[in-house]
JSON list of C-alpha atoms and ligand atoms in Angstrom, two decimals:
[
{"chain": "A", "resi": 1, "resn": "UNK", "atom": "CA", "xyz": [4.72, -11.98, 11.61]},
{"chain": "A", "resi": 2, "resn": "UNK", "atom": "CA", "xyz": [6.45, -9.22, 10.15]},
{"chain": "A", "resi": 3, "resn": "UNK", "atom": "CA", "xyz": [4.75, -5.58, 10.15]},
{"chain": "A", "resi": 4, "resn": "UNK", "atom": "CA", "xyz": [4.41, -4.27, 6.65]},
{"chain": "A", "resi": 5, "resn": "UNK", "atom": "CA", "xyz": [4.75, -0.39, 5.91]},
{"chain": "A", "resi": 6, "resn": "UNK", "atom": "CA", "xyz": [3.98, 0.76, 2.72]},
{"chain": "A", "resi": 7, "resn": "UNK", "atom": "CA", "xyz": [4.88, 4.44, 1.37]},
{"chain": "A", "resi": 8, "resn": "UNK", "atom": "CA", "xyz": [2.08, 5.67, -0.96]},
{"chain": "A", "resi": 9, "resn": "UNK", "atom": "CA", "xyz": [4.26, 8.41, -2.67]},
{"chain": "A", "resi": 10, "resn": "UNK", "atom": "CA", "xyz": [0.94, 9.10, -4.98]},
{"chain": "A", "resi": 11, "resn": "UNK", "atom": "CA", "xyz": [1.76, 11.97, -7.60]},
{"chain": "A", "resi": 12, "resn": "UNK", "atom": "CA", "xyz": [4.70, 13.61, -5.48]},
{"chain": "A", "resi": 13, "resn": "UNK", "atom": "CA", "xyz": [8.15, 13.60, -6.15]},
{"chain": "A", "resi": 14, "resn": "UNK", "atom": "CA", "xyz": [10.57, 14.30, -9.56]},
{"chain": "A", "resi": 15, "resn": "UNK", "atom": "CA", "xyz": [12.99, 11.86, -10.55]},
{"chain": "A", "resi": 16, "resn": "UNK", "atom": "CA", "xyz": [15.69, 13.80, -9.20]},
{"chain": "A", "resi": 17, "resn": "UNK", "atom": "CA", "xyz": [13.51, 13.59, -5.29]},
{"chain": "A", "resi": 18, "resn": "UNK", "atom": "CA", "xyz": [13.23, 10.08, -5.61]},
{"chain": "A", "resi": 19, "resn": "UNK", "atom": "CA", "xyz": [16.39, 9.24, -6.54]},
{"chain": "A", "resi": 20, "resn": "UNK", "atom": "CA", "xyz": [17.85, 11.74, -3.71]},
{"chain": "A", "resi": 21, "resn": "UNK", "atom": "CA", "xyz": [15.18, 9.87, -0.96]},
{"chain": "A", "resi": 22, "resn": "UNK", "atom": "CA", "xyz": [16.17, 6.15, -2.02]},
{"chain": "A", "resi": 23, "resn": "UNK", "atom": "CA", "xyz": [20.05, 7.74, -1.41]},
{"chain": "A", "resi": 24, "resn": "UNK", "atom": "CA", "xyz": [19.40, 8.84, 1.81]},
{"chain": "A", "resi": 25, "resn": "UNK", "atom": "CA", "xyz": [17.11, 6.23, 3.21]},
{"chain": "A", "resi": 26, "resn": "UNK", "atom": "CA", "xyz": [19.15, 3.24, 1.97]},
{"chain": "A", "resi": 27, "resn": "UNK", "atom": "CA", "xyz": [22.31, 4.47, 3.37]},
{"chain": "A", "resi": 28, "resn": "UNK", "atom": "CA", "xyz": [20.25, 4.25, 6.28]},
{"chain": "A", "resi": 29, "resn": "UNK", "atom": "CA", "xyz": [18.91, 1.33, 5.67]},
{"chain": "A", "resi": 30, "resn": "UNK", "atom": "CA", "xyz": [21.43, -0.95, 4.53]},
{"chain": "A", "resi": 31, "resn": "UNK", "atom": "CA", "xyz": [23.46, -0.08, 8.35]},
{"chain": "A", "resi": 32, "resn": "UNK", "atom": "CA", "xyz": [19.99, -1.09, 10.39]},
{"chain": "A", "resi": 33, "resn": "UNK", "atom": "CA", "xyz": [18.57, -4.47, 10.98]},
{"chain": "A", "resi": 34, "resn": "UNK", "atom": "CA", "xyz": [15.60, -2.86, 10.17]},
{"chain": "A", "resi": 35, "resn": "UNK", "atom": "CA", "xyz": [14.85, -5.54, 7.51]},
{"chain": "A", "resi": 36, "resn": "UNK", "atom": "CA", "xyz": [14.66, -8.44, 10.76]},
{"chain": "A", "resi": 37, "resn": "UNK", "atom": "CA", "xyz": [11.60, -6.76, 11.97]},
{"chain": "A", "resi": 38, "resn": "UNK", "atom": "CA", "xyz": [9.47, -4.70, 9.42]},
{"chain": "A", "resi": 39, "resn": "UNK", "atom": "CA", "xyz": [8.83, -5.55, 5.72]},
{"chain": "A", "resi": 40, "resn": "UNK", "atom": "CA", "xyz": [9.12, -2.40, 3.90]},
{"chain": "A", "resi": 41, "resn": "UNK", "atom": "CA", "xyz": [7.62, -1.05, 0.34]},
{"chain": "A", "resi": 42, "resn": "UNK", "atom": "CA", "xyz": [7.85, 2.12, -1.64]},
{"chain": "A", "resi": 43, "resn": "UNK", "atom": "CA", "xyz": [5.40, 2.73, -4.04]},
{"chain": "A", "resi": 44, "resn": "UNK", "atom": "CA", "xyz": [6.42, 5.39, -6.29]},
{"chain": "A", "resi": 45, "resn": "UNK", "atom": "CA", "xyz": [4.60, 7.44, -9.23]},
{"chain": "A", "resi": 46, "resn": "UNK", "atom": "CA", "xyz": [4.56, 4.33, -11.70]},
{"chain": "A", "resi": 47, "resn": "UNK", "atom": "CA", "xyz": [7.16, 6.43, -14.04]},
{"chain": "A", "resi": 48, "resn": "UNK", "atom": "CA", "xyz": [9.84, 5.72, -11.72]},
{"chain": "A", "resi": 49, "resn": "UNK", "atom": "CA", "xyz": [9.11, 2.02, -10.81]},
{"chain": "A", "resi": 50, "resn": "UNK", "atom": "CA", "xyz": [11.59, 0.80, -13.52]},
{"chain": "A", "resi": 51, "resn": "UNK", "atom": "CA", "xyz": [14.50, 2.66, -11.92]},
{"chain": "A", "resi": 52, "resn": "UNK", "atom": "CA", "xyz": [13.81, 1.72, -8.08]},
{"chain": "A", "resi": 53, "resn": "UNK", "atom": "CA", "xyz": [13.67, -2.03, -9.71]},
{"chain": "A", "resi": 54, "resn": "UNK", "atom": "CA", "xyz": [17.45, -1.71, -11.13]},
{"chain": "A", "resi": 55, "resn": "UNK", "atom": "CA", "xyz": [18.96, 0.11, -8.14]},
{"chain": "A", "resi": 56, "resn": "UNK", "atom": "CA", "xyz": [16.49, -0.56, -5.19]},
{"chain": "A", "resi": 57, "resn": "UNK", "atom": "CA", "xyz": [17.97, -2.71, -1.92]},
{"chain": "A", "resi": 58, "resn": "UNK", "atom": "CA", "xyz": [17.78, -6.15, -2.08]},
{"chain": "A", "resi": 59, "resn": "UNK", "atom": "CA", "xyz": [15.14, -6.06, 1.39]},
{"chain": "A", "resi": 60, "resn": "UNK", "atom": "CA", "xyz": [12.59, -3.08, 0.47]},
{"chain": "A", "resi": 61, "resn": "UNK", "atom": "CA", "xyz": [10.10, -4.19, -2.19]},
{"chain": "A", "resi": 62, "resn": "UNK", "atom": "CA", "xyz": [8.48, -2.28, -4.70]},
{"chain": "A", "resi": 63, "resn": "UNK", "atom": "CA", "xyz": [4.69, -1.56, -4.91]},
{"chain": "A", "resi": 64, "resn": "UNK", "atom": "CA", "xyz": [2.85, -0.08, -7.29]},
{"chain": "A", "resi": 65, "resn": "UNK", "atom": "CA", "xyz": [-0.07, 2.33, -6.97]},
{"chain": "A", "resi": 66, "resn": "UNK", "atom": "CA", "xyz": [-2.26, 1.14, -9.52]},
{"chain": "A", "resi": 67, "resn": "UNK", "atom": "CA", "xyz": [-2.49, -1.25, -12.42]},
{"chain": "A", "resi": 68, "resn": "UNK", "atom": "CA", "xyz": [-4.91, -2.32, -15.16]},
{"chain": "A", "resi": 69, "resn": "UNK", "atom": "CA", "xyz": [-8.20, -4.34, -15.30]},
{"chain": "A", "resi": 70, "resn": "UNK", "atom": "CA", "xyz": [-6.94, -5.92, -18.74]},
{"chain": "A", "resi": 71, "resn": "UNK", "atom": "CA", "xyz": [-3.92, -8.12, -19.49]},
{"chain": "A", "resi": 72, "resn": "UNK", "atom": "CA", "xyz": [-1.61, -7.05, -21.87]},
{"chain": "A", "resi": 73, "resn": "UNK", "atom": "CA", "xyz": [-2.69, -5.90, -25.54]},
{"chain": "A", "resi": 74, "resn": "UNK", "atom": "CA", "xyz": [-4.41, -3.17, -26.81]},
{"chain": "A", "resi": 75, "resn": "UNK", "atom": "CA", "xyz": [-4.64, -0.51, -24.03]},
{"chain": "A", "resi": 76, "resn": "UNK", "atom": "CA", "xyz": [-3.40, 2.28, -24.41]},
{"chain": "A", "resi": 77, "resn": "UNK", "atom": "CA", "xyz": [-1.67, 4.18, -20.83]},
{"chain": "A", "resi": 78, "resn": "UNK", "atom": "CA", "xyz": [-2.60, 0.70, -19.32]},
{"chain": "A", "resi": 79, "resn": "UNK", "atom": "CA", "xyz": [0.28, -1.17, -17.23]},
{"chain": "A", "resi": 80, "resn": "UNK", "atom": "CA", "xyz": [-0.51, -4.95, -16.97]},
{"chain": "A", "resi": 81, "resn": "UNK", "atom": "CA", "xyz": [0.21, -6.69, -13.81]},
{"chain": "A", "resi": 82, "resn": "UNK", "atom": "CA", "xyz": [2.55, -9.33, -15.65]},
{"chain": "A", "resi": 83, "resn": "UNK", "atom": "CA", "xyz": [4.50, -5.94, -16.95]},
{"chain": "A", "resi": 84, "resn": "UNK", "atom": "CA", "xyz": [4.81, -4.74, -13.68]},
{"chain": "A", "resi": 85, "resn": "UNK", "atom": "CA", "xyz": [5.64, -8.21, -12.25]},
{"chain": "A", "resi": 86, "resn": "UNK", "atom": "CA", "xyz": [8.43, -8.16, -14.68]},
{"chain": "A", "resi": 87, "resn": "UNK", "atom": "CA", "xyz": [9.94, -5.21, -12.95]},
{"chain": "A", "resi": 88, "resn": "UNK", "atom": "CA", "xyz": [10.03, -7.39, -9.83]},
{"chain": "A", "resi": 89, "resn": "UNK", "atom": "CA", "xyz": [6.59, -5.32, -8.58]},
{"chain": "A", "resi": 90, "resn": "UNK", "atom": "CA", "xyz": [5.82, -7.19, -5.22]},
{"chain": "A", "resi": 91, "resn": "UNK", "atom": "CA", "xyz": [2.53, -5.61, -4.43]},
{"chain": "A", "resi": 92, "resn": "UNK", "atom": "CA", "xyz": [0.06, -3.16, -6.08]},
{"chain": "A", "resi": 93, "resn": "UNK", "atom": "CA", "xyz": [-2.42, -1.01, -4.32]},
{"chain": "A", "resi": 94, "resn": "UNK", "atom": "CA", "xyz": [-5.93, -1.42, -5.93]},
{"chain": "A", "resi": 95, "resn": "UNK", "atom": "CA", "xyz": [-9.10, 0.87, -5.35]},
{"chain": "A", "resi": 96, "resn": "UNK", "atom": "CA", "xyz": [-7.62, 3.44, -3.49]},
{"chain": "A", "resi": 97, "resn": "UNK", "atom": "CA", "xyz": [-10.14, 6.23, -2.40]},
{"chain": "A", "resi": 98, "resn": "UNK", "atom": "CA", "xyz": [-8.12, 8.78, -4.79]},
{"chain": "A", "resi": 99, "resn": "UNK", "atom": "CA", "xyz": [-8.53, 6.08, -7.52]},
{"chain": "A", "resi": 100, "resn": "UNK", "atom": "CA", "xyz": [-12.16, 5.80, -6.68]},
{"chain": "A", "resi": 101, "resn": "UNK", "atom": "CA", "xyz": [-12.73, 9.75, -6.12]},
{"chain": "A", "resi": 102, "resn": "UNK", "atom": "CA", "xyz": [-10.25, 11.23, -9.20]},
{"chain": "A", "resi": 103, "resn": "UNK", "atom": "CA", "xyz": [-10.66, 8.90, -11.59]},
{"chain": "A", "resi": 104, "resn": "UNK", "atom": "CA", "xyz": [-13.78, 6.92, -11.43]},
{"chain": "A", "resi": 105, "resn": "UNK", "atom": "CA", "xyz": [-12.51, 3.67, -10.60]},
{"chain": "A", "resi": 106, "resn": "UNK", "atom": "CA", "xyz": [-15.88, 0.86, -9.47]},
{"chain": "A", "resi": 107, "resn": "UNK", "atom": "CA", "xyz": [-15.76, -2.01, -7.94]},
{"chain": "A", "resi": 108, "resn": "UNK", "atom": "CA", "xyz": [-15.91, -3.72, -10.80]},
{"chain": "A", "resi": 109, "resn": "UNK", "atom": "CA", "xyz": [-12.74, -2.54, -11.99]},
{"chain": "A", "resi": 110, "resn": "UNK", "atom": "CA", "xyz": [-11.40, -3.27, -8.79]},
{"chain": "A", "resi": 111, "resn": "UNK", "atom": "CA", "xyz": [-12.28, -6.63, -8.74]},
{"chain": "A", "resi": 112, "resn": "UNK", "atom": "CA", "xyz": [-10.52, -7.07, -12.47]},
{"chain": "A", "resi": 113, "resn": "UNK", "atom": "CA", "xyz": [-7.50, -5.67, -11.12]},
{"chain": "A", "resi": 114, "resn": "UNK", "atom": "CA", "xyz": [-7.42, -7.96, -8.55]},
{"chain": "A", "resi": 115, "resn": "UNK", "atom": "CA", "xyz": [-7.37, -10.80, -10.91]},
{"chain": "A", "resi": 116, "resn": "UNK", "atom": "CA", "xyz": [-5.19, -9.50, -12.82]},
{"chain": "A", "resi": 117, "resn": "UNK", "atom": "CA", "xyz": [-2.49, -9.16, -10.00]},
{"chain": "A", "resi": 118, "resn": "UNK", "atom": "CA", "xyz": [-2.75, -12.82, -9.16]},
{"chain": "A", "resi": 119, "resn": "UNK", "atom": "CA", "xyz": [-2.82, -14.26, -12.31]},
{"chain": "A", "resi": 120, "resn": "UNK", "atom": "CA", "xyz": [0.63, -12.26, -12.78]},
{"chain": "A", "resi": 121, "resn": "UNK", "atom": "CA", "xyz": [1.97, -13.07, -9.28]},
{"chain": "A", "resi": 122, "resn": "UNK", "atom": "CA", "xyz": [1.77, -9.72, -7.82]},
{"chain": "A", "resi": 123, "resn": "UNK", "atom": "CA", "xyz": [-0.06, -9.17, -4.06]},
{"chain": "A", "resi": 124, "resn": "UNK", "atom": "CA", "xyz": [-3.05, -6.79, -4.55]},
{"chain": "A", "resi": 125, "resn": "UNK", "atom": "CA", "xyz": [-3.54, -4.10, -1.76]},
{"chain": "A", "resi": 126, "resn": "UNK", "atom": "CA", "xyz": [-6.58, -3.86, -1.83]},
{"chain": "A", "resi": 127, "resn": "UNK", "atom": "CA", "xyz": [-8.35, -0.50, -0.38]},
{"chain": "A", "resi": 128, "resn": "UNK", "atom": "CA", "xyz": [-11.62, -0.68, 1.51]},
{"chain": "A", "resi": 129, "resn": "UNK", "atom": "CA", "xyz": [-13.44, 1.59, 3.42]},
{"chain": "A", "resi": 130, "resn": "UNK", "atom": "CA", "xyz": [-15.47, 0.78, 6.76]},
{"chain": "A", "resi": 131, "resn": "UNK", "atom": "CA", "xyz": [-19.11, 1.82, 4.77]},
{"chain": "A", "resi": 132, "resn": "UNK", "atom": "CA", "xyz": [-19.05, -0.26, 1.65]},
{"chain": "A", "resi": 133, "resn": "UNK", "atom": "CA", "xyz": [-16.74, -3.39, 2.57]},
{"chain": "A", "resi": 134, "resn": "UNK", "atom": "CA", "xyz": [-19.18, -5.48, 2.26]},
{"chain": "A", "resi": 135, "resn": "UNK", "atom": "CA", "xyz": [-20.13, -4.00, -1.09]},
{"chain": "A", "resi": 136, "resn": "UNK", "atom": "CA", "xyz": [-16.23, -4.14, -1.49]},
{"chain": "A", "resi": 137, "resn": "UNK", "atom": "CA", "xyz": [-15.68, -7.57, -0.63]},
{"chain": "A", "resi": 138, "resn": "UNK", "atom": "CA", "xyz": [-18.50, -8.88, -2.81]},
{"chain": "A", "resi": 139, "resn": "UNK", "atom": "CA", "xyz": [-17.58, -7.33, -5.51]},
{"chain": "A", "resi": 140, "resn": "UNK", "atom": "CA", "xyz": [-14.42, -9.52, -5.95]},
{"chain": "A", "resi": 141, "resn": "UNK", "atom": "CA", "xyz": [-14.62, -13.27, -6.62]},
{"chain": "A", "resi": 142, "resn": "UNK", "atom": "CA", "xyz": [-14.27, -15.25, -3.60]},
{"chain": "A", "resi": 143, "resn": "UNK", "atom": "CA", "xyz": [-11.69, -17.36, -5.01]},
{"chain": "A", "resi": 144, "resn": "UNK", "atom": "CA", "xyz": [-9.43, -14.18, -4.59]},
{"chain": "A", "resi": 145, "resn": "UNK", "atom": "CA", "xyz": [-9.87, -13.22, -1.39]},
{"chain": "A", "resi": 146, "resn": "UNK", "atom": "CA", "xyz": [-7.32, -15.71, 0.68]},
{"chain": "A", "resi": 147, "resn": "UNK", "atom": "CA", "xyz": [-4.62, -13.71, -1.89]},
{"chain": "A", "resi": 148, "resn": "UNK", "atom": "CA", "xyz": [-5.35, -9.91, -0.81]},
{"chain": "A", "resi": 149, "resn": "UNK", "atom": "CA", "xyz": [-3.92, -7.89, 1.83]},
{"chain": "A", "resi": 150, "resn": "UNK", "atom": "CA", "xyz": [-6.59, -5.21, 3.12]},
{"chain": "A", "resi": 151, "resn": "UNK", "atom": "CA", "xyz": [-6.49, -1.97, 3.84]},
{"chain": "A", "resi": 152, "resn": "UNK", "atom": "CA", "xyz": [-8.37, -0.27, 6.02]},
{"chain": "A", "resi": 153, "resn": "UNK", "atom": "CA", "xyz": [-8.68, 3.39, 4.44]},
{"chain": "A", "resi": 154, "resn": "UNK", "atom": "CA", "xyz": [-10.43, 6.25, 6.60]},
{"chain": "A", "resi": 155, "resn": "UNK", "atom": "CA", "xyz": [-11.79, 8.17, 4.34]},
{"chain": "A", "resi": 156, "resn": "UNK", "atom": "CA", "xyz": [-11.88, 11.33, 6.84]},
{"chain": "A", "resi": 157, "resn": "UNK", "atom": "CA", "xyz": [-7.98, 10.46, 8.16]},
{"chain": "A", "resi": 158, "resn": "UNK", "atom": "CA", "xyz": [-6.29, 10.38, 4.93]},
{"chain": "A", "resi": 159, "resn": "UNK", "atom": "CA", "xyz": [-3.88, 13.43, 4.59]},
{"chain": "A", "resi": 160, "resn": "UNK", "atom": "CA", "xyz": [-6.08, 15.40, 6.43]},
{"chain": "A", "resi": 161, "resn": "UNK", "atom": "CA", "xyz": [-3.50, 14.74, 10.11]},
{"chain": "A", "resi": 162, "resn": "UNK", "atom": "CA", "xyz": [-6.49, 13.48, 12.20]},
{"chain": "A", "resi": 163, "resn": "UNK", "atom": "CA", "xyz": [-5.90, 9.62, 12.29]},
{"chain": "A", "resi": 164, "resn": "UNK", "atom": "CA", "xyz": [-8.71, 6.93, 13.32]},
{"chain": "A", "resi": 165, "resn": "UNK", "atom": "CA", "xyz": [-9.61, 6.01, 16.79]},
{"chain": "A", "resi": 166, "resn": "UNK", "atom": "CA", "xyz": [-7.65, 2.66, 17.00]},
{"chain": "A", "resi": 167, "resn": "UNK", "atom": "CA", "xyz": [-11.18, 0.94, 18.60]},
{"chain": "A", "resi": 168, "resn": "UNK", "atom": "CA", "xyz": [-12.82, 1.90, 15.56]},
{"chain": "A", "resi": 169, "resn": "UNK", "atom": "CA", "xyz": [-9.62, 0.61, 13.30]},
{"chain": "A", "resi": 170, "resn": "UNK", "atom": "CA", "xyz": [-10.16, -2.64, 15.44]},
{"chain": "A", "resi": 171, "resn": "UNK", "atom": "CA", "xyz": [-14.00, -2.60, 14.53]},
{"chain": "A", "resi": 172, "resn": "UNK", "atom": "CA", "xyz": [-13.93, -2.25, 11.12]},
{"chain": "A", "resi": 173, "resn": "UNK", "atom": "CA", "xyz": [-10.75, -5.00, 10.91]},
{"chain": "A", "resi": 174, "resn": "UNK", "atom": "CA", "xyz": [-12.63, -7.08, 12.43]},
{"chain": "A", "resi": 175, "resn": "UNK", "atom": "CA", "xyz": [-15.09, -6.54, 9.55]},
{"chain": "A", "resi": 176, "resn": "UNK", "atom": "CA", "xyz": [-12.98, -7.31, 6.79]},
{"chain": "A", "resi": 177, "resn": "UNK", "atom": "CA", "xyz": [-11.57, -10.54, 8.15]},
{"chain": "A", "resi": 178, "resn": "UNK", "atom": "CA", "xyz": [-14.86, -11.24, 8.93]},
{"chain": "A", "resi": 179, "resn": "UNK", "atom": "CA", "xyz": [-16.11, -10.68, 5.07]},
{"chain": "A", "resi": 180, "resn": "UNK", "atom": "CA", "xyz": [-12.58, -11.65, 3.53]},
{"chain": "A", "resi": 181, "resn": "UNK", "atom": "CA", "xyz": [-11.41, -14.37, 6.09]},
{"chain": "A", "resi": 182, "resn": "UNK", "atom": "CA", "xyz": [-7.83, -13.91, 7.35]},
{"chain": "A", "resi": 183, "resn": "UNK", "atom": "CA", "xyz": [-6.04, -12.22, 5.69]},
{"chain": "A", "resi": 184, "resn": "UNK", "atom": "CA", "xyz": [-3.66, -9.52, 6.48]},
{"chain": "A", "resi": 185, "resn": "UNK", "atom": "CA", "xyz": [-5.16, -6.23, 7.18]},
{"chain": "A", "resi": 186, "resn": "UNK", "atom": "CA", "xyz": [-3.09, -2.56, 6.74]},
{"chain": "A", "resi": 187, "resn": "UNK", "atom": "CA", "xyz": [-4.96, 0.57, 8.16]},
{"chain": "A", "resi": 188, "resn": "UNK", "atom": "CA", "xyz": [-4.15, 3.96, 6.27]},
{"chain": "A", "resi": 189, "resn": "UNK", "atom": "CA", "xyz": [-4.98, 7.48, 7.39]},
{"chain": "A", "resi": 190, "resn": "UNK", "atom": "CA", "xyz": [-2.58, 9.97, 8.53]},
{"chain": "A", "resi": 191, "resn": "UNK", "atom": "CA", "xyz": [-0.25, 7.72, 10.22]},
{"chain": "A", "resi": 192, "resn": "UNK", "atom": "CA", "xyz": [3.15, 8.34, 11.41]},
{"chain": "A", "resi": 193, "resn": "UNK", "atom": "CA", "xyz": [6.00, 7.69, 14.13]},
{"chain": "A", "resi": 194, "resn": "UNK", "atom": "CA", "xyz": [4.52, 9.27, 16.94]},
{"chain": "A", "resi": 195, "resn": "UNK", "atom": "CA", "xyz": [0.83, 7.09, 16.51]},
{"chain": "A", "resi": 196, "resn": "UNK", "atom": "CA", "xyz": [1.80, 4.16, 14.67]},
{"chain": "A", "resi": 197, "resn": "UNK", "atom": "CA", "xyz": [1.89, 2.64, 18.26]},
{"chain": "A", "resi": 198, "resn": "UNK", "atom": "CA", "xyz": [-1.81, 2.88, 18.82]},
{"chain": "A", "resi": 199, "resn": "UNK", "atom": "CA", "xyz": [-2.76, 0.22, 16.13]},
{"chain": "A", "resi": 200, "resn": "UNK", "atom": "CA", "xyz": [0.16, -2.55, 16.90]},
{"chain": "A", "resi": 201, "resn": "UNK", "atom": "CA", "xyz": [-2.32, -4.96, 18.20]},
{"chain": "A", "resi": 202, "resn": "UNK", "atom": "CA", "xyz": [-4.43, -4.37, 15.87]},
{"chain": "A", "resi": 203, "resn": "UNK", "atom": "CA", "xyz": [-2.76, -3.86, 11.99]},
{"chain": "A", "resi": 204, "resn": "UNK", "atom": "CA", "xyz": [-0.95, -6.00, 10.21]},
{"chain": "A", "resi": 205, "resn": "UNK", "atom": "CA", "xyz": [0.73, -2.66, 8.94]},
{"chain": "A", "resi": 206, "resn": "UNK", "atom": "CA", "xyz": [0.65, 0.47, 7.44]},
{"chain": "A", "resi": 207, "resn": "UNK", "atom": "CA", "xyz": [-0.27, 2.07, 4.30]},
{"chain": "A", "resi": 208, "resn": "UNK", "atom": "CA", "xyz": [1.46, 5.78, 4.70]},
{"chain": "A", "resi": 209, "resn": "UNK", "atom": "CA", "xyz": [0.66, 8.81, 2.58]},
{"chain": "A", "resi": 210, "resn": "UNK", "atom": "CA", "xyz": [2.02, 11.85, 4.07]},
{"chain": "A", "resi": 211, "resn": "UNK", "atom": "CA", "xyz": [4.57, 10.58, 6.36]},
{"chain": "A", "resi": 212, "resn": "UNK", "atom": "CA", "xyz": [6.40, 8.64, 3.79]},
{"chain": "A", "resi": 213, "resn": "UNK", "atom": "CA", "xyz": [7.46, 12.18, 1.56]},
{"chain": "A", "resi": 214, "resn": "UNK", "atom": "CA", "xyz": [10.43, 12.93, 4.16]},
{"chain": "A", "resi": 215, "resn": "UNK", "atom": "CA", "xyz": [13.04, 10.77, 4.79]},
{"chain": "A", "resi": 216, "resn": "UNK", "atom": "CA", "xyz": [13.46, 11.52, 8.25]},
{"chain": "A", "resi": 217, "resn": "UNK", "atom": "CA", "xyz": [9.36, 10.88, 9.16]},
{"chain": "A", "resi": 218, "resn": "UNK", "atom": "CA", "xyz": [9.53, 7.47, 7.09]},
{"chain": "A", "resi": 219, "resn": "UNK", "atom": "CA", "xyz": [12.94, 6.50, 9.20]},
{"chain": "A", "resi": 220, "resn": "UNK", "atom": "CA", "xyz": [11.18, 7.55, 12.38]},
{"chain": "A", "resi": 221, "resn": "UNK", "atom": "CA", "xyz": [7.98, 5.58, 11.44]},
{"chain": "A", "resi": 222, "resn": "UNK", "atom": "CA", "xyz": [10.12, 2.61, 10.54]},
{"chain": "A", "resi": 223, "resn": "UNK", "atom": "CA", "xyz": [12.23, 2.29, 13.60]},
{"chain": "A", "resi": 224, "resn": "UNK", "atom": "CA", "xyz": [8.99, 3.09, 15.76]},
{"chain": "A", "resi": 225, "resn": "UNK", "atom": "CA", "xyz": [7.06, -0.06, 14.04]},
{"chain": "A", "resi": 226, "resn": "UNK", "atom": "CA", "xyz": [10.55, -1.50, 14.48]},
{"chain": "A", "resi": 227, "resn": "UNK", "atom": "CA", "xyz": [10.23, -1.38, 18.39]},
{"chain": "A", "resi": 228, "resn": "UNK", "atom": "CA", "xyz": [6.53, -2.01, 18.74]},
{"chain": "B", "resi": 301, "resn": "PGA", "atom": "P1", "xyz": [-1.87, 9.75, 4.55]},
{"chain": "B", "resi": 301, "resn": "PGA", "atom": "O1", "xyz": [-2.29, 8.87, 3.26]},
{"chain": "B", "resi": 301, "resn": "PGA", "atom": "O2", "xyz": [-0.85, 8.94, 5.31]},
{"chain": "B", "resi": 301, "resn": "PGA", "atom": "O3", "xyz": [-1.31, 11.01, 3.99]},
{"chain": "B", "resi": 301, "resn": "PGA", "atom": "O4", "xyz": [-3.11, 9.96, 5.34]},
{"chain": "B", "resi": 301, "resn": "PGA", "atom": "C1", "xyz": [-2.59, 7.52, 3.41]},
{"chain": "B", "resi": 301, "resn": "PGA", "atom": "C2", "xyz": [-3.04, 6.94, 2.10]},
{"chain": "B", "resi": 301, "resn": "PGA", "atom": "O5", "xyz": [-3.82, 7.56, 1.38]},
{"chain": "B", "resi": 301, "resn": "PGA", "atom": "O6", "xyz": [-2.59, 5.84, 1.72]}
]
C-alpha cells in the first residue's frame, strides 16, 4: 500500500504563497513518478480549498483541516462535509490537538464530524493522542470506525522539532488498531525528510505541519517516503 503524506498548512500562507507553492511543487511534480509510490494531500487554510480544487494536479488530493458537526442549513461560518465534498475534498482532518486546544473542540463534536464526513463521502483524519484514545475511540460510533484513517498526534512533537521515539509511535499504533481495528494509521509530530525513515515500518503515513511550509522540505520529504 501506498504511503500517504499529508501537509497540514494550518493558518499559514496568503493566497499569493499558496498559489506560488502549488507552482513550484507541481512543476515538480507533474516530471516525477512520485504519484506511483506516495499518495499525496495538501490541506490548505479552508479559504483557499476552492482554488486548489479548480487548478490542483489531477494525482495530489485535497484535504481539509476541519469541517462541521452539522449538515448543511443554518450555521453560520460552518462548512458541511457534502460542501466540501463538492469541491472534490478527499479527506478532512478532525480533532486535531489545535482544534481541541484553540477552539474547544470535544469528543463529541469529533465524533459528529466524523459522521458527517462519511455520510458526504469524504475520509475523516481523525487525530488521537496516545492518553485518551481510548476515550477517543469510544467516543465515535463503532459503525464508523472501519472508515477513519488515524493519526497518531504527539502532543509534545508537534512543531516543537523533537519528533517521537518510533518504539513508542509503534506502541501507541498498536493501540489504535487495537481500539479501532485496522485501519490505516498516520503519525504527526515534527516530521520531515531526514526522520521520516524511522517510522516506515510502522505508519501508514504522515501528517506534516512544519515541514510542509517550504517547497523544498515537502519535495525532500516526498522523495524520501518515495524511497523508503
Ligand atoms: P509539525 O505539525 O509537523 O509541525 O509537528 C504536525 C501537525 O500538527 O499535524
Amino acid at each position: 500500500m501506498k504511503k500517504l503524506l499529508i501537509a497540514n498548512w494550518k493558518s499559514h500562507k496568503t493566497l499569493s504563497e499558496v498559489s506560488a507553492w502549488m507552482d513550484s511543487f507541481e512543476s515538480k511534480f507533474s516530471k516525477s513518478l512520485l504519484a506511483k509510490h506516495v499518495d499525496i494531500a495538501i490541506a490548505p487554510t479552508e479559504a483557499y480549498l476552492a482554488q486548489f480544487s479548480n487548478e490542483m494536479h489531477a494525482e495530489l488530493s485535497l484535504a481539509a483541516q476541519d469541517v462541521s458537526p452539522f449538515p448543511v442549513g443554518k450555521y453560520t461560518g460552518a462548512t458541511a462535509a457534502s460542501q466540501l465534498a463538492s469541491l472534490g475534498v478527499k479527506y478532512a482532518i478532525v480533532g486535531h490537538s489545535e482544534r481541541r486546544r484553540y477552539f474547544s473542540e470535544d469528543n463529541t463534536q469529533v465524533a459528529n464530524k466524523v459522521r458527517q464526513c462519511v455520510e458526504a463521502g469524504i475520509i475523516p483524519i481523525v487525530c488521537v493522542d496516545d492518553e485518551y484514545v481510548s476515550t477517543q475511540a469510544a467516543a465515535i460510533d463503532s459503525e464508523y470506525h472501519s472508515k477513519c484513517i488515524i493519526a497518531y498526534e504527539a502532543l509534545s512533537a508537534i512543531g516543537s522539532g523533537n519528533n517521537m521515539d518510533a518504539a513508542h509511535v509503534a506502541e501507541v499504533t498498536k493501540l489504535i488498531n487495537d481500539v479501532f481495528g485496522e485501519v490505516p494509521v498516520l503519525y504527526g509530530g515534527s516530521v520531515n525528510a531526514g526522520n521520516v525513515a524511522e517510522y516506515a515500518e510502522i505508519s501508514d503515513g504522515w501528517l506534516v505541519g512544519t515541514a510542509s511550509l517550504k517547497v523544498d522540505d515537502f519535495w525532500a520529504l516526498a522523495l524520501a517516503v518515495s524511497n523508503l
